[in-house]
Amino acid sequence: MTELYFVDLAFVNFRDHPFPEGGGHSCRWIDLKSFRFAQGSRDVDLLVAVVAHEQFRDDYAGGGVDRGGTRHGPYWLRTVSSNAYQPVTHTEAAQVLRRWANQHGDLPDSLETALEASLFTTVTSASRLYRLRDLGTAAFHDWGGIHIDFHEFVAIDDDRQTLTLLVAADD
């Protein structure tokens, strides 16, 4: 089985970047979890490994990683598998994330800079990208509908031998 080694967490909270009076939506954030993998790992094995990793057991609702958890984002963990990820192009991923980030108007310069340095650099440098498809409300856990938007991508960077699990959400 392919192994992933957790390296780092980057978190960008929109609340930390003041919006002009009446603009923005401060209950949005980006979570980027980075992992190392061995050279020559196959994508399907990397996707299986990330879903099985303890860092994947996160409801993204403030509780953080729960090693014995049964939730992932809005979904029951048991409903998420490597097959739930679909390949997407860099352009598609960037469009989804920019549309989500800018849905309430222009971003403050400090936030734009933070997103470019973390989120969009990860998307741009990825060798391949996968997006978690919408699993539907039947896959929601007992309070899984709290996220207004929930976007999840896996970025695989062969040059750096890193996989980044990135979540953009709001509540």
GROMACS .gro file of C-alpha atoms in nm, residues 4-169:
model
  166
    4LEU     CA    1   0.153   0.922   0.273
    5TYR     CA    2   0.349   1.117   0.532
    6PHE     CA    3   0.172   1.422   0.673
    7VAL     CA    4   0.394   1.729   0.638
    8ASP     CA    5   0.203   2.046   0.710
    9LEU     CA    6  -0.126   2.228   0.742
   10ALA     CA    7  -0.190   2.572   0.597
   11PHE     CA    8  -0.510   2.753   0.688
   12VAL     CA    9  -0.639   3.077   0.536
   13ASN     CA   10  -0.930   3.230   0.724
   14PHE     CA   11  -1.116   3.505   0.539
   15ARG     CA   12  -1.200   3.655   0.879
   16ASP     CA   13  -0.831   3.749   0.922
   17HIS     CA   14  -0.851   3.983   0.621
   18PRO     CA   15  -1.084   4.281   0.675
   19PHE     CA   16  -1.335   4.345   0.400
   20PRO     CA   17  -1.458   4.695   0.317
   21GLU     CA   18  -1.780   4.797   0.492
   22GLY     CA   19  -2.063   4.568   0.384
   23GLY     CA   20  -1.849   4.347   0.161
   24GLY     CA   21  -1.730   3.992   0.175
   25HIS     CA   22  -1.834   3.697   0.377
   26SER     CA   23  -1.608   3.626   0.671
   27CYS     CA   24  -1.716   3.269   0.750
   28ARG     CA   25  -1.509   3.124   0.466
   29TRP     CA   26  -1.174   2.951   0.481
   30ILE     CA   27  -0.922   2.735   0.297
   31ASP     CA   28  -0.757   2.430   0.455
   32LEU     CA   29  -0.452   2.276   0.283
   33LYS     CA   30  -0.302   1.953   0.420
   34SER     CA   31   0.024   1.848   0.257
   35PHE     CA   32   0.168   1.497   0.243
   36ARG     CA   33   0.483   1.341   0.100
   37PHE     CA   34   0.476   1.029  -0.114
   38ALA     CA   35   0.731   0.796  -0.272
   39GLN     CA   36   0.839   0.856  -0.628
   40GLY     CA   37   0.652   0.638  -0.876
   41SER     CA   38   0.330   0.622  -0.672
   42ARG     CA   39   0.021   0.578  -0.884
   43ASP     CA   40  -0.264   0.828  -0.854
   44VAL     CA   41  -0.520   0.563  -0.767
   45ASP     CA   42  -0.299   0.446  -0.480
   46LEU     CA   43  -0.245   0.802  -0.360
   47LEU     CA   44  -0.619   0.865  -0.355
   48VAL     CA   45  -0.678   0.544  -0.158
   49ALA     CA   46  -0.400   0.646   0.085
   50VAL     CA   47  -0.533   0.997   0.146
   51VAL     CA   48  -0.886   0.870   0.215
   52ALA     CA   49  -0.741   0.616   0.461
   53HIS     CA   50  -0.513   0.871   0.635
   54GLU     CA   51  -0.608   0.991   0.984
   55GLN     CA   52  -0.578   1.354   0.864
   56PHE     CA   53  -0.875   1.282   0.635
   57ARG     CA   54  -1.098   1.233   0.941
   58ASP     CA   55  -1.192   1.598   0.966
   59ASP     CA   56  -1.545   1.738   0.964
   60TYR     CA   57  -1.412   2.086   0.875
   61ALA     CA   58  -1.653   2.238   1.123
   62GLY     CA   59  -1.409   2.347   1.392
   63GLY     CA   60  -1.332   2.019   1.563
   64GLY     CA   61  -1.019   1.940   1.364
   65VAL     CA   62  -0.889   1.592   1.296
   66ASP     CA   63  -1.056   1.315   1.495
   67ARG     CA   64  -0.844   1.001   1.466
   68GLY     CA   65  -1.144   0.783   1.546
   69GLY     CA   66  -1.385   1.005   1.357
   70THR     CA   67  -1.657   0.893   1.123
   71ARG     CA   68  -1.703   1.220   0.931
   72HIS     CA   69  -1.525   1.390   0.644
   73GLY     CA   70  -1.653   1.737   0.564
   74PRO     CA   71  -2.029   1.710   0.526
   75TYR     CA   72  -2.017   1.337   0.455
   76TRP     CA   73  -2.003   1.017   0.652
   77LEU     CA   74  -1.651   0.887   0.609
   78ARG     CA   75  -1.782   0.552   0.488
   79THR     CA   76  -1.939   0.721   0.182
   80VAL     CA   77  -1.610   0.871   0.058
   81SER     CA   78  -1.375   0.652  -0.145
   82SER     CA   79  -1.100   0.706  -0.399
   83ASN     CA   80  -1.367   0.655  -0.668
   84ALA     CA   81  -1.542   0.972  -0.551
   85TYR     CA   82  -1.261   1.182  -0.702
   86GLN     CA   83  -1.273   1.292  -1.065
   87PRO     CA   84  -0.984   1.437  -1.266
   88VAL     CA   85  -1.012   1.809  -1.338
   89THR     CA   86  -0.795   2.050  -1.533
   90HIS     CA   87  -0.598   2.332  -1.376
   91THR     CA   88  -0.835   2.576  -1.545
   92GLU     CA   89  -1.147   2.406  -1.408
   93ALA     CA   90  -1.010   2.394  -1.053
   94ALA     CA   91  -0.895   2.757  -1.062
   95GLN     CA   92  -1.233   2.871  -1.200
   96VAL     CA   93  -1.429   2.691  -0.928
   97LEU     CA   94  -1.206   2.827  -0.653
   98ARG     CA   95  -1.194   3.186  -0.788
   99ARG     CA   96  -1.572   3.191  -0.839
  100TRP     CA   97  -1.619   3.066  -0.481
  101ALA     CA   98  -1.368   3.311  -0.332
  102ASN     CA   99  -1.508   3.612  -0.521
  103GLN     CA  100  -1.879   3.528  -0.499
  104HIS     CA  101  -1.949   3.819  -0.263
  105GLY     CA  102  -1.733   4.076  -0.438
  106ASP     CA  103  -1.371   4.176  -0.461
  107LEU     CA  104  -1.128   4.039  -0.205
  108PRO     CA  105  -0.904   4.255   0.010
  109ASP     CA  106  -0.548   4.270  -0.125
  110SER     CA  107  -0.410   4.085   0.178
  111LEU     CA  108  -0.649   3.794   0.121
  112GLU     CA  109  -0.580   3.787  -0.252
  113THR     CA  110  -0.209   3.765  -0.173
  114ALA     CA  111  -0.263   3.487   0.082
  115LEU     CA  112  -0.474   3.286  -0.164
  116GLU     CA  113  -0.219   3.326  -0.443
  117ALA     CA  114   0.066   3.216  -0.216
  118SER     CA  115  -0.109   2.906  -0.086
  119LEU     CA  116  -0.414   2.789  -0.277
  120PHE     CA  117  -0.345   2.900  -0.633
  121THR     CA  118   0.025   2.815  -0.618
  122THR     CA  119  -0.074   2.462  -0.519
  123VAL     CA  120  -0.326   2.436  -0.804
  124THR     CA  121  -0.084   2.581  -1.061
  125SER     CA  122   0.212   2.362  -0.963
  126ALA     CA  123   0.013   2.037  -0.950
  127SER     CA  124   0.095   1.770  -1.204
  128ARG     CA  125  -0.264   1.648  -1.178
  129LEU     CA  126  -0.578   1.752  -0.992
  130TYR     CA  127  -0.881   1.560  -0.870
  131ARG     CA  128  -1.207   1.695  -0.735
  132LEU     CA  129  -1.435   1.528  -0.483
  133ARG     CA  130  -1.767   1.499  -0.659
  134ASP     CA  131  -2.088   1.596  -0.486
  135LEU     CA  132  -2.197   1.281  -0.305
  136GLY     CA  133  -2.548   1.414  -0.245
  137THR     CA  134  -2.745   1.472   0.070
  138ALA     CA  135  -2.796   1.097   0.125
  139ALA     CA  136  -2.423   1.082   0.212
  140PHE     CA  137  -2.448   1.370   0.463
  141HIS     CA  138  -2.369   1.281   0.821
  142ASP     CA  139  -2.611   1.376   1.100
  143TRP     CA  140  -2.530   1.750   1.076
  144GLY     CA  141  -2.361   1.746   0.736
  145GLY     CA  142  -2.563   2.025   0.581
  146ILE     CA  143  -2.396   2.307   0.775
  147HIS     CA  144  -2.153   2.399   0.498
  148ILE     CA  145  -2.299   2.646   0.252
  149ASP     CA  146  -2.033   2.554  -0.003
  150PHE     CA  147  -1.781   2.271   0.022
  151HIS     CA  148  -1.515   2.228  -0.248
  152GLU     CA  149  -1.244   1.965  -0.216
  153PHE     CA  150  -0.951   1.894  -0.445
  154VAL     CA  151  -0.646   1.670  -0.435
  155ALA     CA  152  -0.338   1.822  -0.597
  156ILE     CA  153  -0.057   1.581  -0.688
  157ASP     CA  154   0.281   1.740  -0.755
  158ASP     CA  155   0.525   1.485  -0.898
  159ASP     CA  156   0.824   1.724  -0.894
  160ARG     CA  157   0.791   1.790  -0.521
  161GLN     CA  158   0.648   1.445  -0.445
  162THR     CA  159   0.363   1.606  -0.253
  163LEU     CA  160  -0.008   1.553  -0.238
  164THR     CA  161  -0.218   1.839  -0.106
  165LEU     CA  162  -0.572   1.791   0.016
  166LEU     CA  163  -0.737   2.130  -0.022
  167VAL     CA  164  -1.077   2.226   0.107
  168ALA     CA  165  -1.251   2.558   0.044
  169ALA     CA  166  -1.569   2.597   0.245
   0.00000   0.00000   0.00000
